[in-house]
CSV table of C-alpha atoms and ligand atoms in Angstrom, one decimal:
chain,number,residue,atom,x,y,z
E,6,UNK,CA,-8.9,64.9,-24.9
E,7,UNK,CA,-7.5,62.7,-22.2
E,8,UNK,CA,-4.2,60.7,-22.7
E,9,UNK,CA,-4.0,57.3,-20.7
E,10,UNK,CA,-0.8,55.3,-21.0
E,11,UNK,CA,-1.1,51.6,-19.8
E,12,UNK,CA,1.9,49.4,-18.8
E,13,UNK,CA,0.9,46.8,-21.6
E,14,UNK,CA,-1.6,45.8,-24.0
E,15,UNK,CA,-3.4,43.8,-21.6
E,16,UNK,CA,-4.0,46.6,-19.1
E,17,UNK,CA,-5.1,48.9,-22.1
E,18,UNK,CA,-7.5,46.2,-23.5
E,19,UNK,CA,-8.9,45.8,-19.9
E,20,UNK,CA,-9.6,49.6,-19.4
E,21,UNK,CA,-11.5,49.5,-22.7
E,22,UNK,CA,-13.5,46.3,-22.0
E,23,UNK,CA,-14.5,47.9,-18.6
E,24,UNK,CA,-15.6,51.1,-20.1
E,25,UNK,CA,-17.9,49.0,-22.5
E,26,UNK,CA,-19.2,47.0,-19.6
E,27,UNK,CA,-19.9,50.2,-17.5
E,28,UNK,CA,-21.9,51.9,-20.4
E,29,UNK,CA,-24.0,48.8,-21.0
E,30,UNK,CA,-24.9,48.6,-17.4
E,31,UNK,CA,-25.9,52.3,-17.2
E,32,UNK,CA,-27.2,52.7,-20.6
E,33,UNK,CA,-28.8,49.1,-21.6
E,34,UNK,CA,-29.9,50.7,-24.9
E,35,UNK,CA,-26.3,52.1,-25.7
E,36,UNK,CA,-25.1,52.4,-29.3
E,37,UNK,CA,-21.7,51.0,-29.5
E,38,UNK,CA,-19.1,51.2,-32.5
E,39,UNK,CA,-16.1,49.0,-32.5
E,40,UNK,CA,-13.3,48.4,-34.7
E,41,UNK,CA,-11.7,45.3,-36.0
E,42,UNK,CA,-7.9,44.7,-36.3
E,43,UNK,CA,-5.1,43.4,-34.3
E,44,UNK,CA,-5.5,46.1,-31.6
E,45,UNK,CA,-9.0,45.2,-30.3
E,46,UNK,CA,-8.6,41.5,-30.4
E,47,UNK,CA,-7.4,41.2,-26.9
E,48,UNK,CA,-9.9,43.7,-25.6
E,49,UNK,CA,-12.7,41.7,-27.3
E,50,UNK,CA,-11.6,38.4,-25.5
E,51,UNK,CA,-11.4,40.2,-22.2
E,52,UNK,CA,-14.9,41.7,-22.8
E,53,UNK,CA,-16.3,38.1,-23.6
E,54,UNK,CA,-14.8,36.9,-20.5
E,55,UNK,CA,-16.0,39.8,-18.1
E,56,UNK,CA,-19.4,39.9,-19.9
E,57,UNK,CA,-20.0,36.3,-19.1
E,58,UNK,CA,-18.8,36.6,-15.4
E,59,UNK,CA,-20.7,39.7,-14.8
E,60,UNK,CA,-23.8,38.4,-16.9
E,61,UNK,CA,-23.8,41.7,-18.8
E,62,UNK,CA,-26.8,42.0,-21.1
E,63,UNK,CA,-26.1,43.5,-24.6
E,64,UNK,CA,-29.6,42.5,-26.0
E,65,UNK,CA,-30.9,46.1,-26.2
E,66,UNK,CA,-27.8,47.7,-27.3
E,67,UNK,CA,-27.1,48.6,-31.0
E,68,UNK,CA,-23.8,47.3,-32.5
E,69,UNK,CA,-22.4,49.4,-35.3
E,70,UNK,CA,-19.1,48.1,-37.2
E,71,UNK,CA,-16.7,50.8,-37.9
E,72,UNK,CA,-15.8,49.8,-41.4
E,73,UNK,CA,-15.2,47.2,-44.0
E,74,UNK,CA,-13.2,46.2,-47.0
E,75,UNK,CA,-15.4,46.8,-50.0
E,76,UNK,CA,-15.7,43.8,-52.3
E,77,UNK,CA,-14.6,41.3,-49.6
E,78,UNK,CA,-17.3,39.0,-48.5
E,79,UNK,CA,-18.2,38.4,-44.8
E,80,UNK,CA,-17.0,34.6,-45.0
E,81,UNK,CA,-13.4,35.7,-45.9
E,82,UNK,CA,-11.3,35.5,-42.7
E,83,UNK,CA,-9.7,38.9,-43.2
E,84,UNK,CA,-13.0,40.9,-43.4
E,85,UNK,CA,-14.3,42.9,-40.5
E,86,UNK,CA,-17.5,40.9,-40.4
E,87,UNK,CA,-15.6,37.8,-39.7
E,88,UNK,CA,-13.7,39.4,-37.0
E,89,UNK,CA,-16.8,40.4,-35.3
E,90,UNK,CA,-18.4,37.2,-35.6
E,91,UNK,CA,-15.4,35.4,-34.3
E,92,UNK,CA,-14.3,37.6,-31.6
E,93,UNK,CA,-17.5,38.9,-30.1
E,94,UNK,CA,-20.9,37.8,-31.6
E,95,UNK,CA,-20.4,34.2,-30.8
E,96,UNK,CA,-20.3,35.0,-27.2
E,97,UNK,CA,-22.0,38.4,-26.6
E,98,UNK,CA,-25.6,38.5,-26.6
E,99,UNK,CA,-26.2,41.3,-29.2
E,100,UNK,CA,-29.6,40.8,-30.8
E,101,UNK,CA,-29.1,40.1,-34.4
E,102,UNK,CA,-31.3,42.7,-35.7
E,103,UNK,CA,-29.5,45.3,-33.7
E,104,UNK,CA,-26.2,44.5,-35.4
E,105,UNK,CA,-25.3,46.8,-38.3
E,106,UNK,CA,-22.3,46.1,-40.4
E,107,UNK,CA,-21.5,47.6,-43.8
E,108,UNK,CA,-22.4,45.1,-46.6
E,109,UNK,CA,-19.2,45.0,-48.6
E,110,UNK,CA,-20.9,43.4,-51.5
E,111,UNK,CA,-23.8,45.9,-51.8
E,112,UNK,CA,-24.7,46.6,-55.2
E,113,UNK,CA,-25.0,50.2,-54.5
E,114,UNK,CA,-22.5,51.1,-51.8
E,115,UNK,CA,-23.6,54.7,-51.6
E,116,UNK,CA,-27.0,53.6,-50.6
E,117,UNK,CA,-25.3,51.4,-48.0
E,118,UNK,CA,-23.8,54.4,-46.7
E,119,UNK,CA,-26.9,56.4,-46.4
E,120,UNK,CA,-28.7,53.4,-44.7
E,121,UNK,CA,-25.8,53.3,-41.9
E,122,UNK,CA,-26.2,57.0,-41.5
E,123,UNK,CA,-30.0,56.7,-41.1
E,124,UNK,CA,-29.8,53.9,-38.5
E,125,UNK,CA,-27.2,55.7,-36.4
E,126,UNK,CA,-29.3,59.0,-36.6
E,127,UNK,CA,-32.5,57.1,-35.7
E,128,UNK,CA,-30.8,55.6,-32.6
E,129,UNK,CA,-29.8,59.2,-31.6
E,130,UNK,CA,-26.1,58.8,-32.4
E,131,UNK,CA,-23.4,56.8,-30.9
E,132,UNK,CA,-22.6,56.6,-27.3
E,133,UNK,CA,-19.3,55.0,-27.3
E,134,UNK,CA,-16.9,54.6,-30.4
E,135,UNK,CA,-13.8,52.7,-30.1
E,136,UNK,CA,-11.3,53.0,-32.9
E,137,UNK,CA,-7.8,51.8,-33.8
E,138,UNK,CA,-5.2,53.9,-35.8
E,139,UNK,CA,-3.5,52.8,-39.1
E,140,UNK,CA,0.0,53.2,-39.8
E,141,UNK,CA,-0.8,56.4,-42.0
E,142,UNK,CA,-3.0,57.9,-39.1
E,143,UNK,CA,-6.2,56.7,-40.5
E,144,UNK,CA,-9.2,56.0,-38.4
E,145,UNK,CA,-11.7,53.3,-39.9
E,146,UNK,CA,-10.9,53.9,-43.4
E,147,UNK,CA,-10.7,57.7,-43.2
E,148,UNK,CA,-7.4,58.0,-45.1
E,149,UNK,CA,-5.1,61.1,-45.1
E,150,UNK,CA,-6.7,63.9,-47.0
E,151,UNK,CA,-10.2,62.9,-45.9
E,152,UNK,CA,-12.7,65.6,-45.0
E,153,UNK,CA,-13.5,65.9,-41.3
E,154,UNK,CA,-17.1,66.6,-42.3
E,155,UNK,CA,-18.0,63.3,-43.8
E,156,UNK,CA,-20.4,60.7,-42.8
E,157,UNK,CA,-20.3,57.1,-44.1
E,158,UNK,CA,-18.5,57.0,-47.4
E,159,UNK,CA,-16.7,54.9,-49.9
E,160,UNK,CA,-12.9,55.7,-50.2
E,161,UNK,CA,-9.9,54.6,-52.3
E,162,UNK,CA,-7.5,53.1,-49.9
E,163,UNK,CA,-3.9,54.5,-49.9
E,164,UNK,CA,-0.8,52.4,-50.6
E,165,UNK,CA,0.0,52.0,-47.0
E,166,UNK,CA,-3.4,50.7,-46.0
E,167,UNK,CA,-3.5,48.3,-49.1
E,168,UNK,CA,-0.2,46.8,-48.0
E,169,UNK,CA,-0.6,46.7,-44.4
E,170,UNK,CA,-4.1,45.3,-44.8
E,171,UNK,CA,-2.8,41.9,-46.3
E,172,UNK,CA,-1.7,40.8,-42.9
E,173,UNK,CA,-5.5,40.0,-42.3
E,174,UNK,CA,-5.7,37.6,-45.2
E,175,UNK,CA,-4.6,34.2,-45.8
E,176,UNK,CA,-5.4,34.2,-49.4
E,177,UNK,CA,-4.4,36.8,-52.1
E,178,UNK,CA,-6.9,39.7,-52.2
E,179,UNK,CA,-7.1,42.9,-54.0
E,180,UNK,CA,-7.8,45.6,-51.6
E,181,UNK,CA,-8.7,48.9,-53.4
E,182,UNK,CA,-11.6,50.5,-51.6
E,183,UNK,CA,-13.2,50.8,-48.0
E,184,UNK,CA,-16.4,51.6,-46.7
E,185,UNK,CA,-16.4,53.4,-43.4
E,186,UNK,CA,-18.1,55.6,-41.0
E,187,UNK,CA,-16.9,59.3,-41.4
E,188,UNK,CA,-15.2,61.4,-39.0
E,189,UNK,CA,-18.2,63.5,-38.5
E,190,UNK,CA,-19.6,60.5,-36.8
E,191,UNK,CA,-16.6,60.5,-34.5
E,192,UNK,CA,-17.1,64.2,-33.7
E,193,UNK,CA,-20.8,63.6,-32.8
E,194,UNK,CA,-20.2,60.4,-30.7
E,195,UNK,CA,-20.5,61.0,-26.9
E,196,UNK,CA,-17.1,59.2,-26.0
E,197,UNK,CA,-14.5,58.1,-28.3
E,198,UNK,CA,-11.6,55.9,-27.2
E,199,UNK,CA,-8.5,55.8,-29.7
E,200,UNK,CA,-6.6,52.5,-28.8
E,201,UNK,CA,-2.9,51.9,-29.9
E,202,UNK,CA,-0.5,49.4,-28.8
E,203,UNK,CA,3.1,48.4,-29.7
E,204,UNK,CA,6.4,50.1,-30.8
E,205,UNK,CA,5.2,50.0,-34.4
E,206,UNK,CA,2.4,52.5,-33.7
E,207,UNK,CA,4.8,55.0,-31.6
E,208,UNK,CA,5.8,57.3,-34.6
E,209,UNK,CA,2.3,57.7,-35.8
E,210,UNK,CA,1.1,58.3,-32.2
E,211,UNK,CA,3.6,61.1,-31.8
E,212,UNK,CA,2.5,62.8,-35.1
E,213,UNK,CA,-1.1,62.3,-33.9
E,214,UNK,CA,-0.6,64.0,-30.5
E,215,UNK,CA,2.0,66.5,-31.4
E,216,UNK,CA,1.6,67.6,-35.0
E,217,UNK,CA,-1.0,70.1,-36.1
E,218,UNK,CA,-4.6,69.0,-36.2
E,219,UNK,CA,-5.4,68.2,-39.8
E,220,UNK,CA,-6.7,65.8,-42.2
E,221,UNK,CA,-3.1,64.8,-43.1
E,222,UNK,CA,-3.4,62.7,-39.9
E,223,UNK,CA,-6.9,61.9,-39.6
E,224,UNK,CA,-6.5,60.5,-36.1
E,225,UNK,CA,-5.4,64.0,-34.9
E,226,UNK,CA,-9.2,65.0,-34.9
E,227,UNK,CA,-9.4,63.0,-31.5
E,228,UNK,CA,-7.6,66.1,-29.8
E,229,UNK,CA,-10.7,68.3,-30.8
E,230,UNK,CA,-13.2,65.9,-29.1
E,231,UNK,CA,-14.3,66.9,-25.4
E,232,UNK,CA,-14.7,63.3,-24.4
E,233,UNK,CA,-11.9,61.7,-26.5
E,234,UNK,CA,-9.7,59.3,-24.8
E,235,UNK,CA,-6.4,58.2,-26.3
E,236,UNK,CA,-5.5,55.0,-24.6
E,237,UNK,CA,-2.2,53.5,-25.5
E,238,UNK,CA,0.5,51.1,-23.9
E,239,UNK,CA,4.0,52.2,-23.1
E,240,UNK,CA,5.4,50.9,-26.2
E,241,UNK,CA,3.2,53.0,-28.4
E,242,UNK,CA,4.0,56.0,-26.1
E,243,UNK,CA,7.5,55.6,-26.6
F,202,GLP,C1,-7.4,48.9,-40.4
F,202,GLP,C2,-8.8,49.4,-40.3
F,202,GLP,C3,-9.0,50.1,-39.0
F,202,GLP,C4,-8.0,49.6,-37.8
F,202,GLP,C5,-6.7,50.0,-38.2
F,202,GLP,C6,-5.6,49.5,-37.4
F,202,GLP,O1,-7.0,49.0,-41.7
F,202,GLP,N1,-9.4,49.9,-41.3
F,202,GLP,O2,-10.2,50.2,-38.5
F,202,GLP,O3,-8.4,50.2,-36.6
F,202,GLP,O4,-6.5,49.7,-39.6
F,202,GLP,O5,-5.4,48.1,-37.4
F,202,GLP,P1,-4.7,47.2,-36.4
F,202,GLP,O6,-5.5,47.2,-35.1
F,202,GLP,O7,-4.6,45.8,-36.9
F,202,GLP,O8,-3.2,47.7,-36.3
């Protein structure tokens, strides 16, 4: 694992956007998994700008959405699907058939997980996974206590995630479960970048990097990844 500390959120976001563009250039059929949330928002807008300027072609790439709030429809502004539509798909030329997001309204969420696992396996695994980190050390919705051996699964959200998650929603919602790629996907991904910015992430980043590697802090798994990059700004490194 490599630790990279950037001056600010902008430089961090630029680094991640550049890595994505480089990958798409060298591997036009890359399988890319991105997160939603406040952390990657700036990276997405830089990526959109740079992709337009460099005429990057994402049409043969596969896009995998990291996670979703179970039961929240895609038209809700707090859903991950809404985030991707608004921040990426409006401007990046992914082919719609190559975009794979969890269906938060699936009648059978377990089948939805199996479907996602099959898609990833059929594409030969994920080339680049970018993730954020929750205030409790989660990755996607891999909450504290989760097995490192899980592929996609449905999970009960812990109290921190339920309350922090309200920041994405303008209307009252009940957040009780998430559907997410598993940490086994992360281990099997060729390159993983964990992004974090801001002072509020400093305490959990310290735990992630310095405490024992265990499922108490799911993000600590990144330290076991040969091509894992922890990319944070100075405030999160504080
Ligand atoms: C959310 C999502 C994660 C996200 C993380 C950090 O709950 N499930 O995929 O990376 O928490 O979010 P933010 O970037 O808004 O701090």
